[in-house]
Each structure stands twice: as structure tokens, then as C-alpha cells.
Coordinates of C-alpha atoms in Angstrom, one line a residue:
Chain A
X25 CA 37.8 21.4 9.8
X26 CA 35.7 20.1 7.0
X27 CA 32.5 21.7 7.9
X28 CA 34.2 25.2 7.9
X29 CA 35.5 24.5 4.4
X30 CA 32.0 23.5 3.2
X31 CA 30.5 26.7 4.9
X32 CA 33.4 29.0 3.6
X33 CA 32.7 27.8 0.0
X34 CA 28.7 27.8 0.7
X35 CA 28.7 31.2 -0.9
X36 CA 28.2 31.3 -4.7
X37 CA 30.7 33.8 -5.0
X38 CA 33.8 32.1 -3.3
X39 CA 32.5 28.9 -4.9
X40 CA 32.8 30.9 -8.2
X41 CA 35.9 32.2 -7.4
X42 CA 37.3 28.7 -6.6
X43 CA 36.0 27.1 -9.5
X44 CA 37.4 29.5 -11.8
X45 CA 40.7 28.9 -10.3
X46 CA 40.7 25.3 -10.6
X47 CA 38.9 24.5 -14.0
X48 CA 42.0 24.8 -16.0
X49 CA 44.6 23.1 -13.9
X50 CA 42.3 20.1 -13.7
X51 CA 41.6 19.5 -17.1
X52 CA 45.4 19.9 -17.8
X53 CA 46.0 17.1 -14.9
X54 CA 43.2 15.1 -16.7
X55 CA 45.1 15.4 -19.9
X56 CA 48.3 14.8 -18.1
X57 CA 47.1 11.4 -17.0
X58 CA 45.2 10.3 -19.5
X59 CA 48.0 10.5 -22.4
X60 CA 50.7 8.4 -20.5
X61 CA 47.7 6.3 -19.5
X62 CA 46.3 5.8 -22.9
X63 CA 49.9 5.1 -24.3
X64 CA 50.6 2.6 -21.5
X65 CA 47.0 1.1 -22.1
X66 CA 47.0 0.8 -26.1
X67 CA 50.8 0.6 -26.7
X68 CA 52.8 -0.8 -24.0
X69 CA 50.9 -3.5 -22.4
X70 CA 50.5 -6.6 -24.4
X71 CA 47.1 -8.2 -25.2
X72 CA 45.4 -10.5 -22.9
X73 CA 46.2 -14.0 -23.1
X74 CA 42.5 -15.0 -22.9
X75 CA 40.6 -11.9 -24.3
X76 CA 43.0 -10.8 -27.0
X77 CA 43.0 -7.1 -27.7
X78 CA 39.4 -6.7 -26.7
X79 CA 40.4 -6.4 -23.2
X80 CA 41.7 -2.8 -23.5
X81 CA 38.2 -1.6 -23.3
X82 CA 38.6 -2.1 -19.5
X83 CA 40.8 1.1 -19.5
X84 CA 37.8 3.1 -20.0
X85 CA 35.1 1.0 -18.8
X86 CA 36.4 0.5 -15.2
X87 CA 37.0 4.1 -14.4
X88 CA 33.6 4.9 -16.1
X89 CA 31.6 2.6 -14.0
X90 CA 33.4 3.6 -10.8
X91 CA 32.9 7.3 -11.6
X92 CA 29.1 6.9 -12.4
X93 CA 28.5 5.4 -8.9
X94 CA 30.7 7.7 -7.1
X95 CA 29.4 10.8 -8.5
X96 CA 25.8 9.5 -7.7
X97 CA 27.1 9.2 -4.0
X98 CA 28.3 12.8 -4.1
X99 CA 25.4 14.1 -5.6
X100 CA 23.3 12.7 -2.6
X101 CA 26.1 14.0 0.0
X102 CA 25.5 17.3 -1.4
X103 CA 21.8 17.0 -1.6
X104 CA 21.9 16.1 2.2
X105 CA 24.3 19.2 3.0
X106 CA 22.1 21.2 0.9
X107 CA 18.6 20.2 2.7
X108 CA 20.1 20.3 6.0
X109 CA 21.8 23.5 6.1
X110 CA 20.1 25.2 3.2
X111 CA 23.2 25.8 1.3
X112 CA 22.4 27.0 -2.2
X113 CA 25.9 26.1 -3.4
X114 CA 25.8 22.6 -2.4
X115 CA 22.4 22.1 -4.6
X116 CA 24.5 23.6 -7.4
X117 CA 27.1 21.5 -7.2
X118 CA 24.8 18.3 -7.2
X119 CA 23.2 19.8 -10.2
X120 CA 26.6 20.4 -11.7
X121 CA 27.5 16.7 -11.0
X122 CA 24.7 15.1 -12.4
X123 CA 25.4 15.4 -16.2
X124 CA 28.8 14.1 -15.9
X125 CA 27.6 11.2 -13.8
X126 CA 25.1 10.4 -16.4
X127 CA 27.6 10.6 -19.0
X128 CA 29.8 8.3 -17.2
X129 CA 26.8 5.8 -16.7
X130 CA 26.2 5.5 -20.2
X131 CA 29.9 5.1 -21.3
X132 CA 30.1 2.2 -18.9
X133 CA 27.1 0.7 -20.3
X134 CA 28.5 1.2 -23.8
X135 CA 31.7 0.2 -23.3
X136 CA 30.4 -2.8 -21.6
X137 CA 28.3 -3.9 -24.7
X138 CA 31.2 -3.6 -26.7
X139 CA 33.2 -5.6 -24.8
X140 CA 30.7 -8.2 -24.1
X141 CA 29.9 -8.7 -27.8
X142 CA 33.2 -10.4 -28.5
X143 CA 33.7 -11.8 -25.0
X144 CA 30.4 -13.1 -24.2
X145 CA 29.1 -13.4 -27.8
X146 CA 26.2 -10.9 -26.6
X147 CA 25.7 -7.3 -26.6
X148 CA 23.5 -7.5 -23.3
X149 CA 22.9 -9.9 -20.4
X150 CA 20.5 -9.3 -17.5
X151 CA 23.2 -9.7 -15.2
X152 CA 23.5 -8.3 -11.7
X153 CA 26.2 -5.8 -12.5
X154 CA 24.6 -4.7 -16.0
X155 CA 21.0 -4.4 -14.6
X156 CA 21.9 -1.9 -11.7
X157 CA 24.3 0.1 -14.0
X158 CA 21.3 0.4 -16.0
X159 CA 19.2 1.3 -13.2
X160 CA 21.5 3.6 -12.0
X161 CA 21.5 5.6 -15.6
X162 CA 17.8 5.8 -15.3
X163 CA 18.3 7.3 -11.7
X164 CA 20.3 10.0 -13.3
X165 CA 17.7 10.4 -16.1
X166 CA 15.0 11.1 -13.6
X167 CA 17.1 13.6 -11.8
X168 CA 17.9 15.5 -14.8
X169 CA 14.4 15.3 -16.1
X170 CA 13.2 16.7 -12.7
X171 CA 15.8 19.4 -12.7
X172 CA 14.8 20.6 -16.2
X173 CA 11.0 20.7 -15.5
X174 CA 11.3 22.9 -12.7
X175 CA 11.5 26.9 -13.4
X176 CA 11.8 28.0 -9.9
X177 CA 15.4 27.3 -8.7
X178 CA 14.7 27.3 -5.1
X179 CA 12.1 24.4 -5.7
X180 CA 14.4 22.6 -8.1
X181 CA 17.1 22.6 -5.6
X182 CA 15.0 20.9 -2.9
X183 CA 13.1 18.7 -5.3
X184 CA 16.2 17.3 -6.7
X185 CA 17.9 16.9 -3.4
X186 CA 15.0 14.7 -2.1
X187 CA 15.0 12.6 -5.2
X188 CA 19.0 12.0 -5.1
X189 CA 18.7 10.9 -1.4
X190 CA 15.6 8.7 -2.2
X191 CA 17.9 7.1 -5.1
X192 CA 20.8 6.8 -2.5
X193 CA 18.7 5.1 -0.1
X194 CA 17.8 2.5 -3.0
X195 CA 20.9 2.3 -4.5
X196 CA 22.2 -0.7 -2.1
X197 CA 18.7 -2.2 -2.4
X198 CA 18.8 -2.1 -6.3
X199 CA 22.4 -3.6 -6.3
X200 CA 21.6 -6.4 -3.9
X201 CA 18.1 -7.1 -5.4
X202 CA 19.3 -7.6 -8.7
X203 CA 22.0 -9.6 -7.8
X204 CA 19.8 -12.1 -5.7
X205 CA 17.4 -12.4 -8.5
X206 CA 20.0 -13.3 -11.1
X207 CA 21.6 -15.7 -9.1
X208 CA 18.4 -17.6 -8.9
X209 CA 17.4 -17.1 -12.4
X210 CA 20.7 -17.2 -14.6
X211 CA 23.1 -19.6 -12.8
X212 CA 26.6 -18.3 -12.5
X213 CA 26.8 -14.8 -13.7
X214 CA 29.7 -13.9 -16.0
X215 CA 32.6 -12.0 -14.3
X216 CA 35.9 -10.8 -16.0
X217 CA 38.3 -13.2 -14.6
X218 CA 41.0 -11.1 -13.5
X219 CA 42.6 -12.6 -10.2
X220 CA 45.8 -10.5 -10.7
X221 CA 46.9 -7.7 -13.0
X222 CA 50.4 -6.9 -14.4
X223 CA 52.0 -3.9 -12.9
X224 CA 52.1 -1.8 -16.2
X225 CA 48.4 -2.7 -16.6
X226 CA 47.5 -1.9 -13.1
X227 CA 49.5 1.5 -13.8
X228 CA 47.6 2.4 -16.9
X229 CA 44.3 1.5 -15.2
X230 CA 45.4 3.8 -12.1
X231 CA 46.3 6.6 -14.4
X232 CA 43.0 6.5 -16.5
X233 CA 41.2 6.5 -13.1
X234 CA 43.1 9.6 -12.0
X235 CA 42.1 11.1 -15.2
X236 CA 38.5 10.4 -14.7
X237 CA 38.5 11.9 -11.3
X238 CA 40.2 15.2 -12.6
X239 CA 38.0 15.2 -15.7
X240 CA 35.0 15.0 -13.6
X241 CA 36.0 17.8 -10.9
X242 CA 36.8 20.0 -13.9
X243 CA 33.6 19.5 -15.7
X244 CA 31.6 20.0 -12.5
X245 CA 33.4 23.0 -11.5
X246 CA 33.0 24.5 -15.0
X247 CA 29.3 23.7 -15.0
X248 CA 28.9 25.2 -11.6
X249 CA 30.5 28.4 -12.7
X250 CA 27.9 28.4 -15.3
X251 CA 25.1 27.8 -12.8
X252 CA 26.0 30.6 -10.7
X253 CA 26.5 32.9 -13.6
X254 CA 22.8 32.0 -14.6
X255 CA 21.5 32.2 -11.3
X256 CA 23.3 35.1 -9.8
X257 CA 23.0 37.3 -13.0
X258 CA 21.5 39.9 -11.0
X259 CA 24.3 39.9 -8.4
X260 CA 26.7 42.9 -8.3
X261 CA 29.9 41.0 -7.6
X262 CA 29.4 38.8 -10.8
X263 CA 28.7 41.8 -13.2
X264 CA 31.6 43.6 -11.7
X265 CA 33.8 40.3 -12.5
X266 CA 32.4 40.0 -15.8
X267 CA 33.1 43.5 -16.5
X268 CA 36.6 43.0 -15.5
X269 CA 37.0 39.8 -17.5
X270 CA 35.9 41.5 -20.7
X271 CA 38.2 44.4 -20.4
X272 CA 41.4 42.4 -19.8
X273 CA 42.0 40.9 -23.0
X274 CA 43.5 37.7 -21.6
X275 CA 40.9 35.3 -23.3
X276 CA 39.5 34.5 -19.9
X277 CA 36.2 32.3 -19.9
X278 CA 33.9 34.4 -21.2
X279 CA 30.1 33.8 -20.5
X280 CA 28.2 33.5 -23.8
X281 CA 24.5 32.8 -24.4
X282 CA 25.6 29.3 -25.6
X283 CA 27.3 28.6 -22.6
X284 CA 24.3 29.4 -20.3
X285 CA 22.2 27.2 -22.4
X286 CA 24.8 24.5 -21.9
X287 CA 24.6 24.8 -18.0
X288 CA 20.9 24.3 -18.3
X289 CA 21.3 20.9 -20.0
Chain B
X25 CA -15.6 20.4 -1.5
X26 CA -17.0 19.1 2.0
X27 CA -13.7 17.6 2.8
X28 CA -11.8 21.0 2.4
X29 CA -14.3 22.6 4.7
X30 CA -14.1 19.6 7.2
X31 CA -10.2 20.0 7.3
X32 CA -10.4 23.7 8.0
X33 CA -13.0 23.1 10.7
X34 CA -10.9 20.2 12.1
X35 CA -7.9 22.7 11.9
X36 CA -9.7 25.4 13.6
X37 CA -11.0 23.2 16.6
X38 CA -7.9 21.9 17.0
X39 CA -6.0 25.3 17.3
X40 CA -8.4 26.0 20.0
X41 CA -7.6 22.7 22.0
X42 CA -4.0 23.4 21.6
X43 CA -4.3 26.9 23.2
X44 CA -6.1 25.6 26.1
X45 CA -3.5 22.6 26.7
X46 CA -0.2 23.4 25.1
X47 CA 1.8 20.9 26.7
X48 CA -0.1 17.9 25.1
X49 CA -0.8 18.5 21.5
X50 CA -0.5 14.7 20.5
X51 CA -4.4 14.0 21.0
X52 CA -5.3 16.8 18.6
X53 CA -3.4 14.8 15.5
X54 CA -6.4 12.4 15.1
X55 CA -9.1 14.9 13.6
X56 CA -7.0 16.5 11.2
X57 CA -5.9 13.2 9.9
X58 CA -9.3 11.9 9.9
X59 CA -10.6 14.7 7.8
X60 CA -7.5 14.2 5.4
X61 CA -8.5 10.5 5.1
X62 CA -12.2 11.2 4.8
X63 CA -11.9 13.8 2.1
X64 CA -9.9 11.4 0.0
X65 CA -12.2 8.6 0.4
X66 CA -15.4 10.7 -0.2
X67 CA -13.9 12.2 -3.6
X68 CA -12.8 8.6 -4.5
X69 CA -16.2 6.9 -3.7
X70 CA -17.9 9.7 -5.5
X71 CA -16.2 8.8 -8.7
X72 CA -16.3 4.9 -8.5
X73 CA -15.3 4.9 -12.2
X74 CA -11.9 5.6 -11.5
X75 CA -11.7 2.8 -9.1
X76 CA -13.1 0.3 -11.8
X77 CA -10.5 1.8 -14.2
X78 CA -7.4 0.7 -12.2
X79 CA -8.8 -2.8 -12.1
X80 CA -9.6 -2.8 -15.6
X81 CA -6.2 -1.6 -16.6
X82 CA -4.7 -4.4 -14.4
X83 CA -6.5 -7.0 -16.1
X84 CA -6.0 -5.4 -19.8
X85 CA -2.3 -5.3 -19.5
X86 CA -2.1 -8.9 -18.0
X87 CA -4.5 -9.9 -21.0
X88 CA -2.3 -8.8 -23.8
X89 CA 0.8 -10.8 -22.6
X90 CA -0.8 -14.1 -23.4
X91 CA -2.0 -12.7 -26.9
X92 CA 1.1 -11.3 -27.8
X93 CA 3.4 -14.4 -26.5
X94 CA 3.0 -18.2 -27.5
X95 CA -0.3 -19.1 -25.2
X96 CA 0.6 -22.5 -24.3
X97 CA 0.3 -23.3 -20.4
X98 CA 4.0 -23.9 -19.7
X99 CA 5.0 -20.6 -21.1
X100 CA 2.4 -18.8 -19.1
X101 CA 3.2 -20.5 -15.9
X102 CA 6.9 -19.3 -16.4
X103 CA 5.9 -15.7 -17.3
X104 CA 2.7 -15.3 -14.9
X105 CA 4.4 -14.0 -11.7
X106 CA 6.6 -11.4 -13.8
X107 CA 3.6 -10.3 -16.0
X108 CA 1.3 -10.1 -12.9
X109 CA 3.8 -8.0 -11.0
X110 CA 4.7 -5.6 -14.0
X111 CA 0.8 -5.1 -14.6
X112 CA 0.1 -4.4 -11.0
X113 CA 3.1 -1.9 -11.0
X114 CA 1.6 0.1 -13.8
X115 CA -1.7 0.1 -12.5
X116 CA -0.6 1.6 -9.0
X117 CA 1.9 4.1 -10.8
X118 CA -0.9 5.1 -13.1
X119 CA -3.4 6.0 -10.2
X120 CA -0.7 7.5 -7.9
X121 CA 1.0 9.7 -10.9
X122 CA -1.0 12.8 -10.4
X123 CA -1.4 12.3 -6.6
X124 CA -0.7 15.9 -5.6
X125 CA -1.0 17.7 -8.9
X126 CA -4.6 18.7 -8.9
X127 CA -4.3 19.3 -5.2
X128 CA -1.8 22.1 -5.6
X129 CA -3.6 23.7 -8.5
X130 CA -6.9 23.7 -6.3
X131 CA -5.0 25.2 -3.3
X132 CA -5.7 22.5 -1.0
X133 CA -2.1 21.7 -0.5
X134 CA -1.6 25.4 0.9
X135 CA -4.6 24.7 3.3
X136 CA -2.9 21.5 4.2
X137 CA 0.5 23.3 5.0
X138 CA -1.5 26.0 7.0
X139 CA -3.6 23.5 8.7
X140 CA -0.5 21.3 9.8
X141 CA 1.4 24.6 10.9
X142 CA -1.8 25.7 13.0
X143 CA -2.6 22.4 14.6
X144 CA 0.9 21.3 15.2
X145 CA 0.3 18.3 12.9
X146 CA 3.6 17.3 11.4
X147 CA 3.3 17.5 7.5
X148 CA 4.9 14.1 7.3
X149 CA 2.0 12.6 9.2
X150 CA -0.8 14.0 6.9
X151 CA 1.3 12.8 4.1
X152 CA 1.4 9.4 5.6
X153 CA -2.3 9.5 6.1
X154 CA -2.6 10.6 2.3
X155 CA -0.4 7.7 1.3
X156 CA -2.7 4.8 3.3
X157 CA -5.6 6.0 1.8
X158 CA -4.1 6.1 -1.8
X159 CA -3.0 2.6 -1.1
X160 CA -6.4 1.4 -0.2
X161 CA -7.8 3.2 -3.4
X162 CA -4.9 2.4 -5.8
X163 CA -4.1 -1.1 -4.7
X164 CA -7.3 -2.5 -3.4
X165 CA -8.9 -2.8 -6.7
X166 CA -5.9 -4.2 -8.0
X167 CA -5.8 -6.9 -5.4
X168 CA -9.4 -7.7 -5.6
X169 CA -9.1 -8.8 -9.3
X170 CA -5.8 -10.5 -8.9
X171 CA -7.3 -13.8 -8.5
X172 CA -9.2 -13.6 -11.8
X173 CA -5.9 -12.8 -13.7
X174 CA -4.1 -15.6 -11.6
X175 CA -6.5 -18.1 -12.9
X176 CA -5.8 -16.8 -16.5
X177 CA -1.9 -17.7 -15.9
X178 CA -2.6 -21.1 -14.1
X179 CA -1.2 -20.0 -10.4
X180 CA -2.2 -22.5 -8.1
X181 CA -3.7 -21.8 -4.7
X182 CA -0.3 -21.3 -2.6
X183 CA 1.0 -19.4 -5.4
X184 CA -2.1 -17.2 -5.3
X185 CA -1.9 -16.7 -1.7
X186 CA 1.9 -15.7 -1.7
X187 CA 0.8 -13.3 -4.8
X188 CA -1.8 -11.5 -2.7
X189 CA 0.2 -11.1 0.3
X190 CA 3.5 -10.2 -1.9
X191 CA 1.1 -7.6 -3.8
X192 CA -0.3 -6.0 -0.4
X193 CA 3.4 -5.5 1.0
X194 CA 4.9 -4.4 -2.4
X195 CA 2.2 -2.1 -3.7
X196 CA 2.4 -0.2 -0.4
X197 CA 6.1 0.5 -0.8
X198 CA 5.3 1.4 -4.5
X199 CA 2.5 3.8 -3.4
X200 CA 4.9 5.3 -0.7
X201 CA 7.5 6.0 -3.4
X202 CA 5.4 7.2 -6.0
X203 CA 3.6 9.6 -3.6
X204 CA 7.1 11.1 -3.1
X205 CA 7.8 11.2 -6.7
X206 CA 4.2 12.7 -7.5
X207 CA 5.2 15.4 -4.5
X208 CA 8.2 16.2 -6.3
X209 CA 6.6 16.4 -9.7
X210 CA 3.3 18.4 -8.6
X211 CA 2.6 21.3 -10.6
X212 CA 5.2 20.7 -13.2
X213 CA 4.8 20.0 -17.0
X214 CA 4.0 16.0 -17.6
X215 CA 3.8 15.3 -13.9
X216 CA 2.4 11.9 -14.4
X217 CA 5.3 11.1 -16.9
X218 CA 7.7 12.5 -14.8
X219 CA 6.5 10.3 -11.9
X220 CA 6.9 7.4 -13.9
X221 CA 10.6 8.5 -14.9
X222 CA 11.5 8.7 -11.2
X223 CA 9.9 5.7 -9.7
X224 CA 10.6 3.0 -12.3
X225 CA 14.4 2.4 -11.4
X226 CA 13.4 2.5 -7.6
X227 CA 10.5 0.0 -8.0
X228 CA 12.7 -2.7 -9.5
X229 CA 13.7 -4.2 -6.2
X230 CA 9.9 -4.5 -5.1
X231 CA 9.1 -6.1 -8.4
X232 CA 12.1 -8.4 -8.1
X233 CA 11.2 -9.9 -4.8
X234 CA 7.5 -9.9 -5.6
X235 CA 8.2 -12.2 -8.6
X236 CA 10.6 -14.2 -6.8
X237 CA 8.0 -14.9 -4.0
X238 CA 5.6 -16.2 -6.4
X239 CA 8.1 -18.2 -8.4
X240 CA 9.1 -19.7 -5.3
X241 CA 5.5 -20.6 -4.4
X242 CA 4.9 -22.0 -7.7
X243 CA 7.7 -24.6 -7.2
X244 CA 6.5 -25.5 -4.0
X245 CA 9.4 -23.7 -2.2
X246 CA 8.5 -21.6 1.2
X247 CA 8.4 -17.9 0.1
X248 CA 9.0 -16.3 3.4
X249 CA 12.2 -14.8 3.2
X250 CA 11.2 -12.8 0.1
X251 CA 7.9 -11.6 1.8
X252 CA 9.9 -10.6 4.9
X253 CA 12.2 -8.7 2.6
X254 CA 9.1 -7.0 1.1
X255 CA 8.0 -6.4 4.7
X256 CA 11.4 -4.8 5.5
X257 CA 11.2 -2.4 2.6
X258 CA 7.6 -1.5 3.5
X259 CA 9.0 -0.5 7.1
X260 CA 11.9 1.4 5.9
X261 CA 9.5 3.3 3.2
X262 CA 7.0 4.0 5.9
X263 CA 9.7 5.6 7.8
X264 CA 11.5 7.7 5.0
X265 CA 8.8 8.4 2.4
X266 CA 6.5 10.6 4.3
X267 CA 9.5 12.7 5.6
X268 CA 10.9 13.3 2.1
X269 CA 7.3 13.4 0.7
X270 CA 6.6 16.4 3.3
X271 CA 9.8 18.0 2.4
X272 CA 9.0 17.9 -1.4
X273 CA 5.2 19.2 -0.9
X274 CA 6.6 22.2 1.4
X275 CA 9.0 23.6 -1.3
X276 CA 6.0 22.9 -4.0
X277 CA 3.8 25.2 -2.1
X278 CA 6.4 27.8 -1.3
X279 CA 7.4 27.9 -4.9

């Protein structure tokens, strides 16, 4: 069932159609989840007894940190599928996911630093979690740099897939090694002591996590649409589609040179 | 040059032997692998300056730390393991960064892929042979001068032994990882820098455990656990990296 779905959408044409249908609803979903989530997070929930107002960064920080790890796993999964079954669309999906994952990794680092300054009195600690997040961000940077350096798209697909798999093999090692290293060097590591959460806090957090998921899916689908538009520019079905879109004046997603540039980034 | 000739000769002889006995291609691997290793060895030995340069780089980086920090013995003792490992890491990476770049430009890699197809030798095995020789060439000089640098940082005999064992295992993992990255970056703009960017996050575990082992030995504690972990990493890398490297090289030669 699942593998049949993968192979059905392995054709760039079908993936393009699917992405075109999903981008808008997913963006609206992200907005619909984020607005009540933010309202709950910033207005309704009281300030934390210990951490004061600063704890509210958690509503951004936790989803970002989760997504940064999850997106990398997803990239590794699609890279594996692409390497084994030579489906080009899965490589494109992996490329499309990478920038979003990198942004979330950076966001989790920045929000973590802003949270750590008032709470721990320092912007940065060589703590296990922090160090492995930083290394994850570097992994994303390596992936993106390799993607940019390749001009031949077939080679870029395979090279990036190999790198994503190598990083995925290393990810648990990085996590555990950094943990052991620091427990030996630094004594007890600092952790946000949250034994239990108030129900509205949990709701807010879950809403924000859902919004992060929807946003990730929307950006990945939009980017995969642009990547397909760039790589399949000579395909007849795409030209047909673009002609149709330009004629019907409904303000559909028009492909401009700027969009193509953005997809390459 | 002679290495390339000997490789194709080996591949030719291998092909004839495979045709005569197609059931057992396994013994035919040896000449091809030997040719690959011989070529690397000869090119390296003919330019001994490069080997010296790896060792020299290691000593120079390690020597910069006491100059830029407080050079009192307690500080040096504390920093020694980490500094030695970072310096070794950089030296090995610098040596391995352009591993396949020139081979791709000169067409040797295409020869290699053709020969592996003709002789029935998996490309991963050739890559593994390449990694083994590269480890000897890149890490050997570093290991040879490591006692000298350890002396500067006041490491005792037990710590020095652990350092050498750890470096031997750890640099092998690093060479394997860096070879895959070099295969991915071969033929691209800024191949050496790209290799560094890809390898550094993955090199972190090796460095962590290597430095931990030396710290433990300095404090008189047993370092067996860390060394075993380095060995486990080497085993995993030896299995995974040649296959991934072969994949990367194949797509690099096709492009």
C-alpha cells in the first residue's frame, strides 16, 4: 500500500500535481493552528512560576528542535528510497526538505540561546543537546553546500543521498557521544525541569507543533514544485500546464525567474 | 604513470582468467587490489615532501596552542589531549580532502570503474584498498611524530600509549569518512573545503572518544572502554564507507 503510493508519486508529473493541490491548504492549516496556538501561548497561559515570561520561547523552541531532527530523518528516508529504486522524485523531495530543516535547526539554536541567557546566565553551554543540535545544523549546511556545488542534477541527487545517509548513520553516534563527553566533563547538564504541564500549555505546544508540521510540508511541497519546474523545463506536460495557468487568470502560482532562483537556494 | 599501466594490465590478465574459470572469480581480486595499492604507494613515495608536510602541519598546529594560551604545565596538561586530537584531525583531513579530485581529472577513476567491471571486482573493494593505503600515508607520519608533540604537552608514558592506539583507530575512521566525502566532492569547485564541511560534524564522535581516552589515561584510569568504542566505530565505518564511497564515485564518473 505504502510502497504503491511512493511509486505512484515517483513520477515528477504526479508529484507536481499533488504539490500544487496541497501547498495552499497546508499553509492555511499552518496559519489556522499557529494563530490559536500563539494566542494560547502568549495570552492565555500564565507566566511560569520559576522561569517567568521567558519560558514562552518554549512554544517556538520545542517544535523547531523536533522538526530539525525529524526533517533530517525524512531526508535520509527519501535519500534511501532514491538510491535503492532510482526514483528521481524522492531525491527532489529530499532537496526540498533540506532548507526547511536547516532553518528549523538554526531557529532552535537561536531561541535556545535567547532562552538560555536569562535562565542559565549564558548564551551558550557546551551541553549535550546544544552541541548535537549545532552539529546537526552543520550537517544541513554540508548537504546544502554539496547540493549547490553540483551542476549536474543526476550526480547531485546521488551525492546528496549518500551524504544524507552517512549523516543519518552518524546522528545517533553524535547524540550519544556528546552526551557522554559532557557528563564526564561538566557535571550535571542543565535541563528545563518540566515534570508536568498545565493542560492549556500542552494544548498550545501541540498546536504549535502541528503548525510546524504543516508549515514544513507546505514549504517542502512548494519547493519541490519549483525544483520540478526547473529540472523538467523541457517536458511537454509542464509547458502545457504553464500555458494553461497563464491563460486562466485566476492568479495561480506563476513561475517567475525569481522563484526558480529561490528553488536553487 | 606506471601504476596506471599496471592496473590495466592486471585488469586484462584478470579478464582472461575469469573467462577461463567463470565460477570462481574471487581469487582474481588480489592483482587488481595490489595494483591500486601499488600505484598509491609509488606516487606517494616519489613525492616524500607531501608525507613530511602532513607531519609538519600536525606539529605546527599543536605548537600554536601553547603559544596562544598560557604555557604553564597545568594548562598544557589539561589541554593536551584535545589539542593533539584536533591537530591530528586537521592534518588527516587536509591530506584526504582532494583524494579523488585529481584522479577524476586525470581519468584514472574511469579506468578504475571499467577495470572493476571487467575483472568482477566490486568497486567498493577498490575503494577500501584505496582507503587503507591513504590511512598509511596520511596517518602514518602523524603517528610517527605524535610522541614528539606529546612530550611538549607533558603526557606521561601510559597516556602516550593510549594516544597512539586511539589515534591509530580514530584516524582510520576519519580517513574512511573523509574518503567518502572526497568522493562526493570530486571534480567540484572547492573540493577540499567542501570535504571539510561535510566531514567535520561527523568527525566529532571520534574526536570526543579519542580525547576522552587520553584524559582517562592521564588520570590513571583505564581507557579500554573508549578505545573499544573507537574500534566499534572503525568496524562500522569499514563496512559502510567503502560501499557509500563506491556509490559516490560511480555517479561522479557517470556525470
